[in-house]
Amino acid sequence: QKEVEQDPGPLSVPEGAIVSLNCTYSNSAFQYFMWYRQYSRKGPELLMYTYSSGNKEDGRFTAQVDKSSKYISLFIRDSQPSDSATYLCAIAKDSNYQLIWGAGTKLIIKP
Amino acid sequence: GAVVSQHPSRVICKSGTSVKIECRSLDFQATTMFWYRQFPKQSLMLMATSNEGSKATYEQGVEKDKFLINHASLTLSTLTVTSAHPEDSSFYICSASRGGLRFGANVLTFGAGSRLTVL
């Protein structure tokens, strides 16, 4: 079993829709949860960063962590074509940067 | 914001030659840099972690003699793919951090990546 599972998609939705991206993980010791966005042929850029459980909101983006279910989500409201990218979740147990990466979900927002 | 510059963005070389990729932190001192490899439609695979002034720590299965990493200063790390072969063709990405994984910090800044094609 992989430590982090993420559906690679692609996920295609119309512009303006609410997007839900998810990852599940297997080890309850993970404490740090991150979402990165990666455009084609570019490096990943950090979108959201959450420590422990709960929700975090930043503009149109909301990150949610449910440690009891070992489930993390990223919601995008009012999705735009410019949101089309691959979204990677990454988790870590502690501060030594040993990130465990999800496979990435390719998101396509249709105009 | 923190910026990491990675060069070259794309390189094509002949089998058997060596290729050097540079990763520079432009506006901060990076105590730690990371090198990843990414295959098409797959996630990032950590290759090695380098700290300024010390030897890199390689992940299991990564050949340290093939992938030479040098972190000579707080702003520069290099990855040299020695005697490259077609199976080394991949997307190589570096990332840099100022220090510990602090809550609220922009914990890792990534370069734009380097696409290596070995003919």
mmCIF file of C-alpha atoms in Angstrom:
data_model
loop_
_atom_site.group_PDB
_atom_site.id
_atom_site.type_symbol
_atom_site.label_atom_id
_atom_site.label_comp_id
_atom_site.label_asym_id
_atom_site.label_seq_id
_atom_site.Cartn_x
_atom_site.Cartn_y
_atom_site.Cartn_z
ATOM 1 C CA GLN A 1 0.000 0.000 0.000
ATOM 2 C CA LYS A 2 1.307 3.423 -0.958
ATOM 3 C CA GLU A 3 1.719 5.917 1.844
ATOM 4 C CA VAL A 4 -0.239 8.508 -0.103
ATOM 5 C CA GLU A 5 -2.926 7.757 -2.655
ATOM 6 C CA GLN A 6 -4.136 10.321 -5.144
ATOM 7 C CA ASP A 7 -6.285 9.772 -8.212
ATOM 8 C CA PRO A 8 -4.276 10.936 -11.256
ATOM 9 C CA GLY A 9 -7.417 11.916 -13.176
ATOM 10 C CA PRO A 10 -7.769 13.734 -15.446
ATOM 11 C CA LEU A 11 -10.624 15.612 -13.825
ATOM 12 C CA SER A 12 -12.494 17.826 -16.261
ATOM 13 C CA VAL A 13 -15.046 20.365 -15.047
ATOM 14 C CA PRO A 14 -16.736 23.445 -16.544
ATOM 15 C CA GLU A 15 -15.586 26.929 -15.659
ATOM 16 C CA GLY A 16 -17.172 28.229 -12.462
ATOM 17 C CA ALA A 17 -17.646 24.787 -10.902
ATOM 18 C CA ILE A 18 -16.437 23.842 -7.447
ATOM 19 C CA VAL A 19 -13.540 21.419 -7.660
ATOM 20 C CA SER A 20 -12.723 18.846 -5.015
ATOM 21 C CA LEU A 21 -9.312 17.201 -5.038
ATOM 22 C CA ASN A 22 -8.410 14.527 -2.523
ATOM 23 C CA CYS A 23 -5.663 12.376 -1.094
ATOM 24 C CA THR A 24 -5.688 9.591 1.420
ATOM 25 C CA TYR A 25 -2.755 8.511 3.519
ATOM 26 C CA SER A 26 -1.979 5.487 5.593
ATOM 27 C CA ASN A 27 0.185 6.625 8.517
ATOM 28 C CA SER A 28 -1.424 8.577 11.332
ATOM 29 C CA ALA A 29 1.977 10.032 12.258
ATOM 30 C CA PHE A 30 1.826 12.541 9.418
ATOM 31 C CA GLN A 31 1.412 16.075 10.720
ATOM 32 C CA TYR A 32 2.134 18.402 7.791
ATOM 33 C CA PHE A 33 -0.126 18.553 4.765
ATOM 34 C CA MET A 34 0.549 20.540 1.640
ATOM 35 C CA TRP A 35 -0.968 21.138 -1.747
ATOM 36 C CA TYR A 36 1.173 22.110 -4.698
ATOM 37 C CA ARG A 37 0.130 23.220 -8.161
ATOM 38 C CA GLN A 38 2.269 22.284 -11.125
ATOM 39 C CA TYR A 39 1.776 23.714 -14.568
ATOM 40 C CA SER A 40 3.027 21.738 -17.529
ATOM 41 C CA ARG A 41 6.827 21.619 -17.717
ATOM 42 C CA LYS A 42 7.218 23.758 -14.615
ATOM 43 C CA GLY A 43 8.205 23.132 -11.036
ATOM 44 C CA PRO A 44 5.533 22.799 -8.337
ATOM 45 C CA GLU A 45 4.417 25.872 -6.410
ATOM 46 C CA LEU A 46 3.012 25.777 -2.905
ATOM 47 C CA LEU A 47 -0.705 26.556 -2.672
ATOM 48 C CA MET A 48 -1.710 25.620 0.827
ATOM 49 C CA TYR A 49 0.055 24.394 3.929
ATOM 50 C CA THR A 50 -1.712 22.948 6.971
ATOM 51 C CA TYR A 51 -0.312 21.633 10.196
ATOM 52 C CA SER A 52 -2.345 18.962 11.992
ATOM 53 C CA SER A 53 -6.085 18.975 11.324
ATOM 54 C CA GLY A 54 -8.741 21.477 10.373
ATOM 55 C CA ASN A 55 -9.491 23.852 7.537
ATOM 56 C CA LYS A 56 -7.525 26.638 5.972
ATOM 57 C CA GLU A 57 -8.867 29.111 3.453
ATOM 58 C CA ASP A 58 -7.009 31.340 1.029
ATOM 59 C CA GLY A 59 -9.105 33.163 -1.539
ATOM 60 C CA ARG A 60 -10.821 30.609 -3.742
ATOM 61 C CA PHE A 61 -8.870 27.736 -2.212
ATOM 62 C CA THR A 62 -9.733 25.753 0.918
ATOM 63 C CA ALA A 63 -7.600 22.971 2.338
ATOM 64 C CA GLN A 64 -9.182 20.479 4.670
ATOM 65 C CA VAL A 65 -7.565 17.791 6.793
ATOM 66 C CA ASP A 66 -9.478 14.967 8.461
ATOM 67 C CA LYS A 67 -6.940 13.065 10.495
ATOM 68 C CA SER A 68 -9.483 10.585 11.810
ATOM 69 C CA SER A 69 -10.158 9.445 8.244
ATOM 70 C CA LYS A 70 -6.614 10.123 7.024
ATOM 71 C CA TYR A 71 -8.120 12.183 4.254
ATOM 72 C CA ILE A 72 -7.089 15.571 2.905
ATOM 73 C CA SER A 73 -8.925 17.745 0.421
ATOM 74 C CA LEU A 74 -8.411 20.844 -1.643
ATOM 75 C CA PHE A 75 -11.470 22.755 -2.789
ATOM 76 C CA ILE A 76 -11.379 25.354 -5.542
ATOM 77 C CA ARG A 77 -14.360 27.677 -5.829
ATOM 78 C CA ASP A 78 -15.328 29.525 -8.984
ATOM 79 C CA SER A 79 -12.813 27.536 -10.982
ATOM 80 C CA GLN A 80 -11.065 29.287 -13.857
ATOM 81 C CA PRO A 81 -9.324 27.941 -16.972
ATOM 82 C CA SER A 82 -6.086 29.222 -15.464
ATOM 83 C CA ASP A 83 -6.564 26.702 -12.648
ATOM 84 C CA SER A 84 -5.926 23.918 -15.168
ATOM 85 C CA ALA A 85 -2.807 22.192 -13.873
ATOM 86 C CA THR A 86 -1.683 19.144 -11.959
ATOM 87 C CA TYR A 87 -2.315 19.336 -8.223
ATOM 88 C CA LEU A 88 -0.039 17.355 -5.947
ATOM 89 C CA CYS A 89 -0.595 16.637 -2.305
ATOM 90 C CA ALA A 90 2.445 16.208 -0.093
ATOM 91 C CA ILE A 91 2.632 15.118 3.501
ATOM 92 C CA ALA A 92 5.353 14.913 6.110
ATOM 93 C CA LYS A 93 5.763 13.476 9.564
ATOM 94 C CA ASP A 94 8.008 16.177 10.924
ATOM 95 C CA SER A 95 10.186 19.061 9.937
ATOM 96 C CA ASN A 96 12.948 17.178 8.196
ATOM 97 C CA TYR A 97 11.471 17.756 4.755
ATOM 98 C CA GLN A 98 10.968 14.098 3.941
ATOM 99 C CA LEU A 99 7.868 14.816 1.960
ATOM 100 C CA ILE A 100 5.728 11.987 0.691
ATOM 101 C CA TRP A 101 4.117 12.971 -2.584
ATOM 102 C CA GLY A 102 0.851 11.959 -4.130
ATOM 103 C CA ALA A 103 0.810 11.063 -7.811
ATOM 104 C CA GLY A 104 -0.859 14.343 -8.709
ATOM 105 C CA THR A 105 -4.329 14.943 -10.175
ATOM 106 C CA LYS A 106 -4.532 16.583 -13.569
ATOM 107 C CA LEU A 107 -7.313 19.180 -13.521
ATOM 108 C CA ILE A 108 -8.861 20.619 -16.661
ATOM 109 C CA ILE A 109 -11.224 23.589 -16.434
ATOM 110 C CA LYS A 110 -13.254 23.946 -19.629
ATOM 111 C CA PRO A 111 -14.226 27.504 -20.648
ATOM 112 C CA GLY B 1 9.037 36.073 -2.420
ATOM 113 C CA ALA B 2 11.605 33.325 -2.525
ATOM 114 C CA VAL B 3 12.841 32.506 -6.005
ATOM 115 C CA VAL B 4 14.786 29.487 -7.170
ATOM 116 C CA SER B 5 16.376 29.577 -10.581
ATOM 117 C CA GLN B 6 17.193 26.345 -12.376
ATOM 118 C CA HIS B 7 19.255 26.057 -15.550
ATOM 119 C CA PRO B 8 19.181 24.814 -18.190
ATOM 120 C CA SER B 9 15.453 24.376 -18.648
ATOM 121 C CA ARG B 10 16.015 21.905 -21.424
ATOM 122 C CA VAL B 11 19.067 19.969 -22.525
ATOM 123 C CA ILE B 12 19.655 17.330 -25.160
ATOM 124 C CA CYS B 13 22.860 15.330 -25.073
ATOM 125 C CA LYS B 14 24.428 12.269 -26.589
ATOM 126 C CA SER B 15 24.683 9.021 -24.693
ATOM 127 C CA GLY B 16 27.874 8.822 -22.652
ATOM 128 C CA THR B 17 28.264 12.522 -22.039
ATOM 129 C CA SER B 18 27.814 14.356 -18.743
ATOM 130 C CA VAL B 19 25.303 17.074 -18.071
ATOM 131 C CA LYS B 20 25.309 19.651 -15.275
ATOM 132 C CA ILE B 21 22.151 21.276 -13.942
ATOM 133 C CA GLU B 22 22.339 24.326 -11.695
ATOM 134 C CA CYS B 23 19.953 25.364 -8.965
ATOM 135 C CA ARG B 24 20.276 28.827 -7.446
ATOM 136 C CA SER B 25 18.339 30.527 -4.683
ATOM 137 C CA LEU B 26 18.180 34.133 -5.834
ATOM 138 C CA ASP B 27 16.991 36.057 -2.822
ATOM 139 C CA PHE B 28 17.635 33.845 0.158
ATOM 140 C CA GLN B 29 20.240 31.521 1.554
ATOM 141 C CA ALA B 30 19.268 27.905 1.143
ATOM 142 C CA THR B 31 20.654 25.727 3.878
ATOM 143 C CA THR B 32 19.137 22.670 2.277
ATOM 144 C CA MET B 33 18.420 21.830 -1.332
ATOM 145 C CA PHE B 34 16.589 18.859 -2.729
ATOM 146 C CA TRP B 35 16.775 17.163 -6.095
ATOM 147 C CA TYR B 36 13.788 15.366 -7.558
ATOM 148 C CA ARG B 37 13.139 13.373 -10.640
ATOM 149 C CA GLN B 38 9.746 13.240 -12.311
ATOM 150 C CA PHE B 39 8.645 10.853 -15.031
ATOM 151 C CA PRO B 40 5.710 11.739 -17.301
ATOM 152 C CA LYS B 41 2.379 11.622 -15.482
ATOM 153 C CA GLN B 42 4.089 10.539 -12.286
ATOM 154 C CA SER B 43 4.833 12.257 -9.051
ATOM 155 C CA LEU B 44 8.102 13.625 -7.778
ATOM 156 C CA MET B 45 10.711 11.179 -6.650
ATOM 157 C CA LEU B 46 13.246 12.530 -4.193
ATOM 158 C CA MET B 47 16.748 11.688 -5.337
ATOM 159 C CA ALA B 48 18.911 13.381 -2.750
ATOM 160 C CA THR B 49 19.143 16.009 -0.073
ATOM 161 C CA SER B 50 22.108 18.328 0.048
ATOM 162 C CA ASN B 51 23.240 20.629 2.802
ATOM 163 C CA GLU B 52 25.710 23.396 2.171
ATOM 164 C CA GLY B 53 29.273 22.275 2.739
ATOM 165 C CA SER B 54 28.545 18.609 3.301
ATOM 166 C CA LYS B 55 28.002 15.497 1.245
ATOM 167 C CA ALA B 56 24.585 14.867 -0.184
ATOM 168 C CA THR B 57 22.333 12.207 1.266
ATOM 169 C CA TYR B 58 20.975 9.965 -1.464
ATOM 170 C CA GLU B 59 17.711 8.078 -1.402
ATOM 171 C CA GLN B 60 17.731 4.334 -1.688
ATOM 172 C CA GLY B 61 18.239 3.173 -5.228
ATOM 173 C CA VAL B 62 19.813 6.402 -6.474
ATOM 174 C CA GLU B 63 23.363 5.939 -7.743
ATOM 175 C CA LYS B 64 25.526 8.581 -6.127
ATOM 176 C CA ASP B 65 28.328 8.036 -8.621
ATOM 177 C CA LYS B 66 25.969 8.687 -11.498
ATOM 178 C CA PHE B 67 24.152 11.655 -10.015
ATOM 179 C CA LEU B 68 26.805 13.895 -8.510
ATOM 180 C CA ILE B 69 25.476 16.636 -6.276
ATOM 181 C CA ASN B 70 27.497 19.579 -5.072
ATOM 182 C CA HIS B 71 26.213 22.231 -2.692
ATOM 183 C CA ALA B 72 29.199 24.535 -2.588
ATOM 184 C CA SER B 73 27.474 27.649 -1.302
ATOM 185 C CA LEU B 74 24.265 28.733 0.381
ATOM 186 C CA THR B 75 22.849 29.815 -2.962
ATOM 187 C CA LEU B 76 24.025 27.160 -5.404
ATOM 188 C CA SER B 77 23.637 23.421 -5.799
ATOM 189 C CA THR B 78 24.497 21.443 -8.905
ATOM 190 C CA LEU B 79 23.422 18.042 -10.172
ATOM 191 C CA THR B 80 25.724 16.354 -12.677
ATOM 192 C CA VAL B 81 24.396 13.359 -14.556
ATOM 193 C CA THR B 82 27.531 11.468 -15.503
ATOM 194 C CA SER B 83 27.791 9.205 -18.523
ATOM 195 C CA ALA B 84 24.151 9.806 -19.312
ATOM 196 C CA HIS B 85 22.083 7.128 -21.019
ATOM 197 C CA PRO B 86 18.629 7.267 -22.584
ATOM 198 C CA GLU B 87 17.046 5.860 -19.417
ATOM 199 C CA ASP B 88 18.289 8.957 -17.572
ATOM 200 C CA SER B 89 15.986 11.092 -19.701
ATOM 201 C CA SER B 90 13.579 12.742 -17.310
ATOM 202 C CA PHE B 91 12.424 15.993 -15.745
ATOM 203 C CA TYR B 92 14.758 17.023 -12.922
ATOM 204 C CA ILE B 93 13.549 19.543 -10.366
ATOM 205 C CA CYS B 94 15.366 21.181 -7.492
ATOM 206 C CA SER B 95 13.902 22.826 -4.436
ATOM 207 C CA ALA B 96 15.401 24.922 -1.689
ATOM 208 C CA SER B 97 14.582 25.826 1.856
ATOM 209 C CA ARG B 98 15.841 28.352 4.331
ATOM 210 C CA GLY B 99 15.689 25.957 7.202
ATOM 211 C CA GLY B 100 13.174 23.956 9.198
ATOM 212 C CA LEU B 101 9.615 23.196 8.200
ATOM 213 C CA ARG B 102 7.975 26.073 10.016
ATOM 214 C CA PHE B 103 4.248 26.495 10.152
ATOM 215 C CA GLY B 104 3.144 29.329 7.888
ATOM 216 C CA ALA B 105 6.430 29.535 6.054
ATOM 217 C CA ASN B 106 6.855 28.974 2.349
ATOM 218 C CA VAL B 107 8.549 25.784 3.205
ATOM 219 C CA LEU B 108 9.942 24.725 -0.112
ATOM 220 C CA THR B 109 10.534 26.757 -3.219
ATOM 221 C CA PHE B 110 10.931 24.824 -6.433
ATOM 222 C CA GLY B 111 12.889 25.577 -9.540
ATOM 223 C CA ALA B 112 11.164 25.435 -12.913
ATOM 224 C CA GLY B 113 12.756 22.096 -13.713
ATOM 225 C CA SER B 114 15.180 20.824 -16.322
ATOM 226 C CA ARG B 115 14.124 18.417 -19.029
ATOM 227 C CA LEU B 116 16.955 16.111 -19.979
ATOM 228 C CA THR B 117 16.821 14.107 -23.174
ATOM 229 C CA VAL B 118 19.619 11.654 -23.813
ATOM 230 C CA LEU B 119 19.874 10.433 -27.382
#
